[in-house]
mmCIF file of C-alpha atoms in Angstrom:
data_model
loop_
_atom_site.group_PDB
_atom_site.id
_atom_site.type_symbol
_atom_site.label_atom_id
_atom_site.label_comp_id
_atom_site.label_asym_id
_atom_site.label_seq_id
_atom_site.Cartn_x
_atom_site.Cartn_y
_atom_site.Cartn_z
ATOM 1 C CA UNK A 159 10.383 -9.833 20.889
ATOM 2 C CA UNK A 160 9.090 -12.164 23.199
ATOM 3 C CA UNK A 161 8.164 -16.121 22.747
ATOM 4 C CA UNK A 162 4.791 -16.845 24.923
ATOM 5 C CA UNK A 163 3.921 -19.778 26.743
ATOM 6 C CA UNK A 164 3.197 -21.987 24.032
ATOM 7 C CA UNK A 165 0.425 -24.432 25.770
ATOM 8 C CA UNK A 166 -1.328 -21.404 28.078
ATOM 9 C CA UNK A 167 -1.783 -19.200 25.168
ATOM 10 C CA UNK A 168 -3.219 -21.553 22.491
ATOM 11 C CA UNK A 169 -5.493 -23.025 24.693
ATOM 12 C CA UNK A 170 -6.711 -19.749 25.839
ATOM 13 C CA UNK A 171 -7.210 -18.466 22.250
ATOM 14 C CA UNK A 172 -8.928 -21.941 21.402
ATOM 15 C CA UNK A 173 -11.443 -21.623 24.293
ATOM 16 C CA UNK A 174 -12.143 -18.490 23.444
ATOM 17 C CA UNK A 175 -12.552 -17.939 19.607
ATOM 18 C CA UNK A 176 -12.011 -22.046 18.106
ATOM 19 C CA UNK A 177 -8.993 -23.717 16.654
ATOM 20 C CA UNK A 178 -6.964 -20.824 15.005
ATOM 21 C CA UNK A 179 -6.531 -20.715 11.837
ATOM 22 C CA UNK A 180 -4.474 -23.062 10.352
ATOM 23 C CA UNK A 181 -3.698 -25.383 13.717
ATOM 24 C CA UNK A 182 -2.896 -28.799 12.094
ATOM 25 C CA UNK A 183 -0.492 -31.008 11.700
ATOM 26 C CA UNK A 184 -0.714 -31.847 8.099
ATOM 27 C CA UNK A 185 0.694 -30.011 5.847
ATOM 28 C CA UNK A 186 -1.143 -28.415 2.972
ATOM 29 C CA UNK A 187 -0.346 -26.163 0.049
ATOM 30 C CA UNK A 188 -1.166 -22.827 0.780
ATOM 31 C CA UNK A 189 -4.205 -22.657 -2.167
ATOM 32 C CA UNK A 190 -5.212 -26.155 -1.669
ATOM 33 C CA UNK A 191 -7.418 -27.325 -4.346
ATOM 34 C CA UNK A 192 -6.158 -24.895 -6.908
ATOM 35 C CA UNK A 193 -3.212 -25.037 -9.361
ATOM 36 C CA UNK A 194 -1.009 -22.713 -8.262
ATOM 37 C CA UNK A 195 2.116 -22.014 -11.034
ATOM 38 C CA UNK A 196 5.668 -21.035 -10.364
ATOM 39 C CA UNK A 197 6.085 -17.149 -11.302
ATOM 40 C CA UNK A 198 9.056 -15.645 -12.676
ATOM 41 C CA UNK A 199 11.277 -14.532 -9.645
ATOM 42 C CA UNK A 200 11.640 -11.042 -9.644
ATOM 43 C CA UNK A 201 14.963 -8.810 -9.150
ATOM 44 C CA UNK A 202 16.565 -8.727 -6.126
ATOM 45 C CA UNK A 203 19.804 -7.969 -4.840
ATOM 46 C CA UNK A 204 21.323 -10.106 -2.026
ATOM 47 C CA UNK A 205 24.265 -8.725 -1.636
ATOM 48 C CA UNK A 206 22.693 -5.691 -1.334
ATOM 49 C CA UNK A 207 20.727 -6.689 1.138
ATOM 50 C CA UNK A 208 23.363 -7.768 2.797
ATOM 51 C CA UNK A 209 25.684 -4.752 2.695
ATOM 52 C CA UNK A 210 23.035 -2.785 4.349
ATOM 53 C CA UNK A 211 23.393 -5.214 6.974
ATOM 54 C CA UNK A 212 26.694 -5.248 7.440
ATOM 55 C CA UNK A 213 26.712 -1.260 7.278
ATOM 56 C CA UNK A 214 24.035 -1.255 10.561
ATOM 57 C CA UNK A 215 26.013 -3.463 12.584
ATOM 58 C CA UNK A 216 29.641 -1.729 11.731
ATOM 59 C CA UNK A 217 28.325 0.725 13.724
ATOM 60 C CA UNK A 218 28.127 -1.265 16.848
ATOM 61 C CA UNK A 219 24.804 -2.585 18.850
ATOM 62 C CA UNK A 220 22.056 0.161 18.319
ATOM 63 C CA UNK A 221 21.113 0.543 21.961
ATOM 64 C CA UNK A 222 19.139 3.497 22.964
ATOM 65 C CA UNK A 223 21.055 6.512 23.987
ATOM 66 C CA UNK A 224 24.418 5.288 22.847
ATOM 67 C CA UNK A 225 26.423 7.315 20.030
ATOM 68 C CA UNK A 226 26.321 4.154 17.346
ATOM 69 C CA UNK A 227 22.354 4.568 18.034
ATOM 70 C CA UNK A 228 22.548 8.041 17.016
ATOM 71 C CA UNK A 229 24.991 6.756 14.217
ATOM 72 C CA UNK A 230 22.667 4.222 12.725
ATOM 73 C CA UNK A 231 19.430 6.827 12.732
ATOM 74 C CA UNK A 232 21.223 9.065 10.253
ATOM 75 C CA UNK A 233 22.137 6.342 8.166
ATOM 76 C CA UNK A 234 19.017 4.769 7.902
ATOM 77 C CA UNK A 235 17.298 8.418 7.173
ATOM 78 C CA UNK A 236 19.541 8.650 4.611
ATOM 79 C CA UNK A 237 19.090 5.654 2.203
ATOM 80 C CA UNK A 238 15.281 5.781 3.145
ATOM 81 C CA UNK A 239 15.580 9.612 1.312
ATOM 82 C CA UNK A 240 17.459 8.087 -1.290
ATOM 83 C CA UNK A 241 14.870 5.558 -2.510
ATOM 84 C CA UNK A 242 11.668 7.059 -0.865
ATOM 85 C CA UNK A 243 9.491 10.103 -1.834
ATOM 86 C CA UNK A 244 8.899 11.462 1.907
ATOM 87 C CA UNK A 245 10.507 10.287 4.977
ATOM 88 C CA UNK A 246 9.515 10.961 8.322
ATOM 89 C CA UNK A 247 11.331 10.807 11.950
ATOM 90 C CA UNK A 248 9.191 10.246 15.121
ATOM 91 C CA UNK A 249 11.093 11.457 18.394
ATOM 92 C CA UNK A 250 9.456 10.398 21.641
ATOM 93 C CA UNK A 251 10.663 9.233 24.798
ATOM 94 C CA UNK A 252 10.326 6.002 26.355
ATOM 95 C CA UNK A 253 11.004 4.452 29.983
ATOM 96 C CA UNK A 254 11.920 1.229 29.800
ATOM 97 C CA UNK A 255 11.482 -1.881 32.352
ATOM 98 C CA UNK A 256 14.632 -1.239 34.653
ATOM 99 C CA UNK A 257 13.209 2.457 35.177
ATOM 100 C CA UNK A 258 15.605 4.216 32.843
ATOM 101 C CA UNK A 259 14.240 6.710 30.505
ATOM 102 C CA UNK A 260 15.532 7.333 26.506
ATOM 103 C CA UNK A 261 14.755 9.310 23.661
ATOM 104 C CA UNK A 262 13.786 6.670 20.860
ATOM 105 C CA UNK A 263 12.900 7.374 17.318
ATOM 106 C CA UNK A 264 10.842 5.004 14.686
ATOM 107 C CA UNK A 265 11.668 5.862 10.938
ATOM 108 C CA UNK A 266 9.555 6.134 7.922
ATOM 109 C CA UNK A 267 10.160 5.990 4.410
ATOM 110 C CA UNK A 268 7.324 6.543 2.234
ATOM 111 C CA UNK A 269 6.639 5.875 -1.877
ATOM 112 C CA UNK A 270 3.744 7.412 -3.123
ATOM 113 C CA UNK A 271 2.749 9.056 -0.246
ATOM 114 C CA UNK A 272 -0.789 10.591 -1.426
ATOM 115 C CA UNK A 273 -1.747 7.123 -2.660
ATOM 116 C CA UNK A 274 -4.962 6.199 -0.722
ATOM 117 C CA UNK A 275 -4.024 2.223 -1.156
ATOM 118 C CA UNK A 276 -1.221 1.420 0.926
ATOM 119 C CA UNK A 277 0.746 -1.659 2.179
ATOM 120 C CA UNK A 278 3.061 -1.189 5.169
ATOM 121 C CA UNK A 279 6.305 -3.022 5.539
ATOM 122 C CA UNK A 280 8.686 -3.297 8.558
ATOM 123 C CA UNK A 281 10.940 -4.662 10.737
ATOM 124 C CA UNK A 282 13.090 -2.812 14.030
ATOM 125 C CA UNK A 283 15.841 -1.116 13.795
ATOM 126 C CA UNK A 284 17.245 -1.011 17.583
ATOM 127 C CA UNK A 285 19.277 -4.428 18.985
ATOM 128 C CA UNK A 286 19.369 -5.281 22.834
ATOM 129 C CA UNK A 287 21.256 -4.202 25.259
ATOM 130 C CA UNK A 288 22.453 -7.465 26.379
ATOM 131 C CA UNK A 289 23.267 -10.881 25.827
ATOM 132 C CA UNK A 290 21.120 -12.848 28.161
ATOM 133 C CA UNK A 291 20.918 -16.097 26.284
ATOM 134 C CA UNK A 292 24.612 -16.104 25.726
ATOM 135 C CA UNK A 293 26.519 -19.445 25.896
ATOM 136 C CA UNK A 294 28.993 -17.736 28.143
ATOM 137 C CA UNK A 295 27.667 -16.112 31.657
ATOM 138 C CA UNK A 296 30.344 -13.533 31.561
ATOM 139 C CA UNK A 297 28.993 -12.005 28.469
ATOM 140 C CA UNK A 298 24.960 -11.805 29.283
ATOM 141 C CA UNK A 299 25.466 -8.519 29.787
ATOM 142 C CA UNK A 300 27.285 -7.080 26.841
ATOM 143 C CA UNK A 301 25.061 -5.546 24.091
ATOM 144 C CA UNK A 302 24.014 -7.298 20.800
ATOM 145 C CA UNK A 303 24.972 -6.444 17.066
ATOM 146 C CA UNK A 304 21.667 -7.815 16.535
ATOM 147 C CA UNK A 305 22.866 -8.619 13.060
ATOM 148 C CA UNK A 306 19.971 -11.108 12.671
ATOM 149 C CA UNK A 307 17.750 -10.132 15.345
ATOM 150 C CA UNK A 308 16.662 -6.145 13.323
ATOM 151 C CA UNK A 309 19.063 -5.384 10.950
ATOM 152 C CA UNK A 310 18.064 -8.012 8.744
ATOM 153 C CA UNK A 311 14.602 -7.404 8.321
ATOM 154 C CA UNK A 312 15.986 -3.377 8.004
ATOM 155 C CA UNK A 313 18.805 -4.376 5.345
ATOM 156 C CA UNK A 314 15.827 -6.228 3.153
ATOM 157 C CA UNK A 315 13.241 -3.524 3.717
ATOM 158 C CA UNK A 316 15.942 -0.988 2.398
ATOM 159 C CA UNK A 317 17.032 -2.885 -0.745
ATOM 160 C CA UNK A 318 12.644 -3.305 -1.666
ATOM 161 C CA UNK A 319 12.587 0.431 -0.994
ATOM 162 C CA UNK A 320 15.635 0.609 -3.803
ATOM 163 C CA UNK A 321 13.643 -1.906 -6.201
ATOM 164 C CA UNK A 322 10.754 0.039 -5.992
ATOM 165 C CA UNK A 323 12.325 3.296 -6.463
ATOM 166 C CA UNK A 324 13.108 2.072 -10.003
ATOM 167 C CA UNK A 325 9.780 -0.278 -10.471
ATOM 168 C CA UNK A 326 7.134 2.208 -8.538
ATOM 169 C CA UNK A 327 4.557 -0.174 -7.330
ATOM 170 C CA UNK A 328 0.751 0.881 -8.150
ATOM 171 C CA UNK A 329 -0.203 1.130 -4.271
ATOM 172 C CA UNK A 330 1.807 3.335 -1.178
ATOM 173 C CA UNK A 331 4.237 1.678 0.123
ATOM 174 C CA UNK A 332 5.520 2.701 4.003
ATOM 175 C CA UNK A 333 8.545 1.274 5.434
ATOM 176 C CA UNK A 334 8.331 1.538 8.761
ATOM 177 C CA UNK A 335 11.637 0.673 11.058
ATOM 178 C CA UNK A 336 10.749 1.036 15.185
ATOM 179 C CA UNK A 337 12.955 1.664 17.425
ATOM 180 C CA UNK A 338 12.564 0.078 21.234
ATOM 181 C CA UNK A 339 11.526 -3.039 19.931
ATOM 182 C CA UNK A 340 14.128 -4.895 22.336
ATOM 183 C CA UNK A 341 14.433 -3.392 25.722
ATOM 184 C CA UNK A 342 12.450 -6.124 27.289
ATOM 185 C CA UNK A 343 13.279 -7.500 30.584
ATOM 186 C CA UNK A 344 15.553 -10.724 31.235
ATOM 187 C CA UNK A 345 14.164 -13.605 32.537
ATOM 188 C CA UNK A 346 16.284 -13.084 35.762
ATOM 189 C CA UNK A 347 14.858 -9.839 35.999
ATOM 190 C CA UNK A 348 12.526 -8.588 38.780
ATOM 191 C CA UNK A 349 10.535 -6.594 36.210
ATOM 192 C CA UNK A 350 7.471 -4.584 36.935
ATOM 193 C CA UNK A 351 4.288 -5.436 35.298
ATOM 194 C CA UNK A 352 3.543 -3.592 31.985
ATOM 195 C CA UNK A 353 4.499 -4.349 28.215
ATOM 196 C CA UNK A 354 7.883 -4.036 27.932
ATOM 197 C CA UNK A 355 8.559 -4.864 24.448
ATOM 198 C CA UNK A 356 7.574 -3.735 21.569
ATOM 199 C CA UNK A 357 7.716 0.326 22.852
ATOM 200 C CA UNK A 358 8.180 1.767 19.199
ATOM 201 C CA UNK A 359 5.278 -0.173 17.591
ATOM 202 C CA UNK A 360 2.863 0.459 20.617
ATOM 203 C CA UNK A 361 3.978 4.513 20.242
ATOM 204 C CA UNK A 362 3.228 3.880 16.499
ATOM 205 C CA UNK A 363 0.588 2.300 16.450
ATOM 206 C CA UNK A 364 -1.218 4.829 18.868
ATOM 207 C CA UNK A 365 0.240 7.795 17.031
ATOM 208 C CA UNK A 366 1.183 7.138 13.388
ATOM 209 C CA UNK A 367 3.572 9.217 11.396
ATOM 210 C CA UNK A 368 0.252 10.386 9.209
ATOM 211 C CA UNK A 369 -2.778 11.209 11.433
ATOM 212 C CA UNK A 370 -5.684 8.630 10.640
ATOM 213 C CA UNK A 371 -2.698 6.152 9.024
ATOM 214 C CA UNK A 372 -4.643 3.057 7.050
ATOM 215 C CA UNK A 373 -3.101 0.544 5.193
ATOM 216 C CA UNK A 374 -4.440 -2.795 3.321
ATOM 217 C CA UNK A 375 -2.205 -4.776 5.248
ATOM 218 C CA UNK A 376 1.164 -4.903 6.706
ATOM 219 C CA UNK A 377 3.861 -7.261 7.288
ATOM 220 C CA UNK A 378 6.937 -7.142 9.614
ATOM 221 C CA UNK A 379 10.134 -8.579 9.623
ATOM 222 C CA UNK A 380 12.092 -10.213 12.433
ATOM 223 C CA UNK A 381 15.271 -12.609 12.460
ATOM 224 C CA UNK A 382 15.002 -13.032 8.325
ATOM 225 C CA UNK A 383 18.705 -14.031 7.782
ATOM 226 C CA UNK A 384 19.472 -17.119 9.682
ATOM 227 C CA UNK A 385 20.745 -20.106 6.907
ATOM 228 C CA UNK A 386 17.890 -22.574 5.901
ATOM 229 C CA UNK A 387 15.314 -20.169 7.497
ATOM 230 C CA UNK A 388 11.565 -22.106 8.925
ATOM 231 C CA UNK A 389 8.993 -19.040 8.381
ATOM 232 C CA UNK A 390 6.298 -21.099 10.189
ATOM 233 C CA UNK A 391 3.040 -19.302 10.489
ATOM 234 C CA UNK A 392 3.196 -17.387 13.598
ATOM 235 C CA UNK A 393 -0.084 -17.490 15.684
ATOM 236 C CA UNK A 394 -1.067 -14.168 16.372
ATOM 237 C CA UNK A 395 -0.918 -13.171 12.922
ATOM 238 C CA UNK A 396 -2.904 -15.921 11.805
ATOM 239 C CA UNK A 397 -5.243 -14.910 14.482
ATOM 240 C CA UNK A 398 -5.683 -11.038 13.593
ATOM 241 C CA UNK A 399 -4.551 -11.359 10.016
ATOM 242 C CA UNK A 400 -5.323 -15.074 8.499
ATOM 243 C CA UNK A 401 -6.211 -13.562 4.835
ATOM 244 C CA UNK A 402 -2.887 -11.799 4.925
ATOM 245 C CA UNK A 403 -0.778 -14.991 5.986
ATOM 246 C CA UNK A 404 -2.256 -17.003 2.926
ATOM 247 C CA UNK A 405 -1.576 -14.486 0.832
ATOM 248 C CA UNK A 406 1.818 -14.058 1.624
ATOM 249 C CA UNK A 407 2.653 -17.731 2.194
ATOM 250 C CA UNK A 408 0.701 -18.492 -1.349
ATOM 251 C CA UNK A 409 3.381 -15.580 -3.192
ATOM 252 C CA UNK A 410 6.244 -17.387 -1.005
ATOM 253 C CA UNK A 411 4.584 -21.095 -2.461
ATOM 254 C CA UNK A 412 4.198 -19.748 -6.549
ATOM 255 C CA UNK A 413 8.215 -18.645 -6.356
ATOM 256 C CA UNK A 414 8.905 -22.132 -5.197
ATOM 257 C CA UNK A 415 9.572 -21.062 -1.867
ATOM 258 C CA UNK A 416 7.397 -23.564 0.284
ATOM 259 C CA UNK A 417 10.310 -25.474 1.629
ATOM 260 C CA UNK A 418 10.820 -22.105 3.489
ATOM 261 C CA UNK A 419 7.472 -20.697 4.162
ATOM 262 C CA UNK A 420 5.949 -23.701 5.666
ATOM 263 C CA UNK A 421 2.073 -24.045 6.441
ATOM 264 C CA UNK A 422 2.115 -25.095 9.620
ATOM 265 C CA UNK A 423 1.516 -23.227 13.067
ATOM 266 C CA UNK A 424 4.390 -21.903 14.636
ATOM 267 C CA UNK A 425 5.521 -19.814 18.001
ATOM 268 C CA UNK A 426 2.847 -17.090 19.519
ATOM 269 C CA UNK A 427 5.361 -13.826 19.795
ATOM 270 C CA UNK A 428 4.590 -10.823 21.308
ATOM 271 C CA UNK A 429 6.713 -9.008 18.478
ATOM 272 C CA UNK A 430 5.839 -5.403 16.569
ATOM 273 C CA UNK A 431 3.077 -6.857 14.567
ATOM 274 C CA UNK A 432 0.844 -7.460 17.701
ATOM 275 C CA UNK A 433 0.612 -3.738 18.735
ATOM 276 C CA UNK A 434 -0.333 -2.662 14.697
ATOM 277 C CA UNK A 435 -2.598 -5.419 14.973
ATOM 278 C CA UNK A 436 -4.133 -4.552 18.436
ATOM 279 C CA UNK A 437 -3.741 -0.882 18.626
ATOM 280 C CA UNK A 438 -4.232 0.324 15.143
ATOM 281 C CA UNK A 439 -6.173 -2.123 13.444
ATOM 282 C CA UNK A 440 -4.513 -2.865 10.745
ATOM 283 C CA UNK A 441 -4.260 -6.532 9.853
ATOM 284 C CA UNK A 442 -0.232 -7.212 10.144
ATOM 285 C CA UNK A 443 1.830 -10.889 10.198
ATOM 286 C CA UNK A 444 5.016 -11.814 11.173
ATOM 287 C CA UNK A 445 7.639 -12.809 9.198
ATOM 288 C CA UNK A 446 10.074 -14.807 11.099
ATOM 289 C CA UNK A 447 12.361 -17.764 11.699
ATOM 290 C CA UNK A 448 10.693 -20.500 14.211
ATOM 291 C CA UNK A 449 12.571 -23.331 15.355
ATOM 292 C CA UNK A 450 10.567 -25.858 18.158
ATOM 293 C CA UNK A 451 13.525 -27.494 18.701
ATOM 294 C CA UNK A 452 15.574 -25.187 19.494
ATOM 295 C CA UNK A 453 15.259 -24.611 23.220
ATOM 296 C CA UNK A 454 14.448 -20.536 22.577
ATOM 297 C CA UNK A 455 12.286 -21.340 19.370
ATOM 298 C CA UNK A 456 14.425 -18.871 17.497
ATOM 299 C CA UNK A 457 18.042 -19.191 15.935
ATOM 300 C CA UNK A 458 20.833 -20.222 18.745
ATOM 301 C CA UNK A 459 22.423 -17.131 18.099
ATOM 302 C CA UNK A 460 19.395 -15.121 19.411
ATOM 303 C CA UNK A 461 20.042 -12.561 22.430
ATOM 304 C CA UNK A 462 23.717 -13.877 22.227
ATOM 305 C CA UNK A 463 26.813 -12.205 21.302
ATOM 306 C CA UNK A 464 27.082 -14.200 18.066
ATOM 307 C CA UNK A 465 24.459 -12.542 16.218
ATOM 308 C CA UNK A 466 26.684 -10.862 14.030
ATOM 309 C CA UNK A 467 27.036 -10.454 10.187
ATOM 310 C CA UNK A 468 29.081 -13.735 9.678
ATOM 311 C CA UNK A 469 25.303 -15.763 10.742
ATOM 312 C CA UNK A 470 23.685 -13.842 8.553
ATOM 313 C CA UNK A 471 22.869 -15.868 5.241
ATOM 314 C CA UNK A 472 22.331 -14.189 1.649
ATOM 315 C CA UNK A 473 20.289 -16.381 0.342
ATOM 316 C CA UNK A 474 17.618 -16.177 3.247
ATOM 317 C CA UNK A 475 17.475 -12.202 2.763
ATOM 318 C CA UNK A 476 17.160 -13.285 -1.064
ATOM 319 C CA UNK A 477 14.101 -15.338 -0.284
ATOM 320 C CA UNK A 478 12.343 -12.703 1.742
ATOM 321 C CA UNK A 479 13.128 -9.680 -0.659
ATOM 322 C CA UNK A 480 11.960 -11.444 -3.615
ATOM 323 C CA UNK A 481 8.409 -12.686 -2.056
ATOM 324 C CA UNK A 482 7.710 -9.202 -0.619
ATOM 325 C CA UNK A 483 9.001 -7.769 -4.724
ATOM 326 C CA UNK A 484 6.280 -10.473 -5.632
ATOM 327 C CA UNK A 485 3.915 -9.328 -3.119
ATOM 328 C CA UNK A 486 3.688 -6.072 -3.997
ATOM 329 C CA UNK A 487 3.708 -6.281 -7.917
ATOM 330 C CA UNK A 488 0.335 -8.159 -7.080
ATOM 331 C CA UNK A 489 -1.222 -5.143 -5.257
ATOM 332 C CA UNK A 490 -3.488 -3.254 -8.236
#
């Protein structure tokens, strides 16, 4: 994914449609003006979670065209037919910045796949192919386990799929994991215009795995597992989907999770989401660590070589899983 200029875009979005939603700088509770009580947590497994992490990244960084790619695909079909009703595989190629051309595949687990009321869920499933922001200039080029940076949001999305294999929610349910979500270009990079990110979700998004594809809402995943996560309210989902961030941040807020999900604007990132959102009109937010101060505005092991399962912290995956659980027990 990719961080935009913070000052251009907002005040090109506020000249254009108003102050977006939720750009202020004090903090409010998520229903403000109603009593909002803490729910009963429910299940979910983080060390689960967390071994489905772990078993992405033992195979190596997922890099288009490469053999622990190809590795990864087959595992991830296989739990998704494990814990969904109908999975799907979408093959298509895709020519990325630097001119090279690959055969990419987004995967798609389905429960309750003739259910007319459906909530999509995803994250990406690919890692990049090198380590550009890497403390140490001899290494920006080596490939990513991307530990943090996909297989997080995959490992969570996989252990939901298992909780609701044995709950069976009372809507669809679509886990979606894209592939060529991180072949952008480097900043050093003399890359031709076009949008470089993103390639599975735009594909997707223009071509869904069921023809005429609607869901209620969706919500993506990205960079879920860093320790002491900030899941500020990203700015292009509060732009395309502001119903859908207060109702996720509101589930987050009644399981006493509003130290994490905070109510306050965060980064605008070109990520998944913003193709769903654009392309296929379904209203879709962004789940994912922000930090201002950090230089990148994401976790300082982002696009390094230290994005690996060590940085990845339990606890965080815990905190996602169990508001998305929450989430969808609400759906009737």
């Amino acid at each position: 994914m990719k961080i935009k200029n913070q000052l251009l875009l907002v005040m090109c979005v506020t000249m254009s449609m108003g102050v977006l939603d939720g750009c202020h700088n004090k903090e409010k509770k998520p229903t403000e003006g109603a009593v909002q009580e803490k729910v009963e947590c429910p299940a979910f497994d983080s060390d689960s979670a967390y071994a489905f992490v772990k078993a992405q990244t033992d195979f190596g960084p997922r890099v288009l065209g490469t053999e622990a790619h190809r590795a990864c695909r087959d595992y991830l079909m296989e739990r998704l037919r494990q814990y969904c009703d109908t999975v799907y595989v979408q093959s298509f190629m895709v020519r990325t910045y630097d001119g090279q051309q690959f055969t990419a595949e987004n995967i798609i687990g389905s429960i309750q796949p003739a259910s007319g009321e459906r909530v999509l869920l995803a994250s990406h499933w690919d890692s990049r192919p090198f380590a550009d922001h890497d403390p140490l200039p001899a290494r920006r080029t080596d490939a990513i386990d991307g530990a943090n940076d996909g297989a997080s949001g995959v490992g969570v999305l996989i252990e939901v799929a298992r909780q609701l294999k044995q709950q069976r929610p009372a809507v669809g349910v679509d886990f979606v994991f894209y592939d060529a979500e991180d072949y952008g270009p480097r900043e050093t990079d003399n890359a031709p215009d076009g949008e470089w990110w993103g390639l599975g979700s735009q594909y997707w998004a223009r071509t869904p795995h069921v023809p005429g594809y609607n869901a209620r809402y969706g919500v993506l995943l990205d960079m879920v597992g860093t320790p002491n996560p900030m899941f500020y309210q990203e700015q292009f989902s509060t732009h395309y989907a502001p119903s859908v961030v207060q109702k996720v941040w509101s589930t987050a807020y009644g399981l006493g999770y509003g130290q994490y999900f905070i109510n306050q604007p965060g980064g605008v990132i070109t990520d998944d989401h913003y193709y769903v959102n654009r392309l296929a009109h379904i209203p879709m937010i962004d789940i994912i660590h922000y930090d201002a101060a950090s230089g990148t505005g994401f976790d300082p092991v982002w696009h390094t070589t230290n994005d690996n399962v060590q940085h990845v912290d339990k606890q965080s995956l815990s905190i996602v899983g169990t508001t998305l659980l929450q989430l969808i027990k609400s759906e009737k």
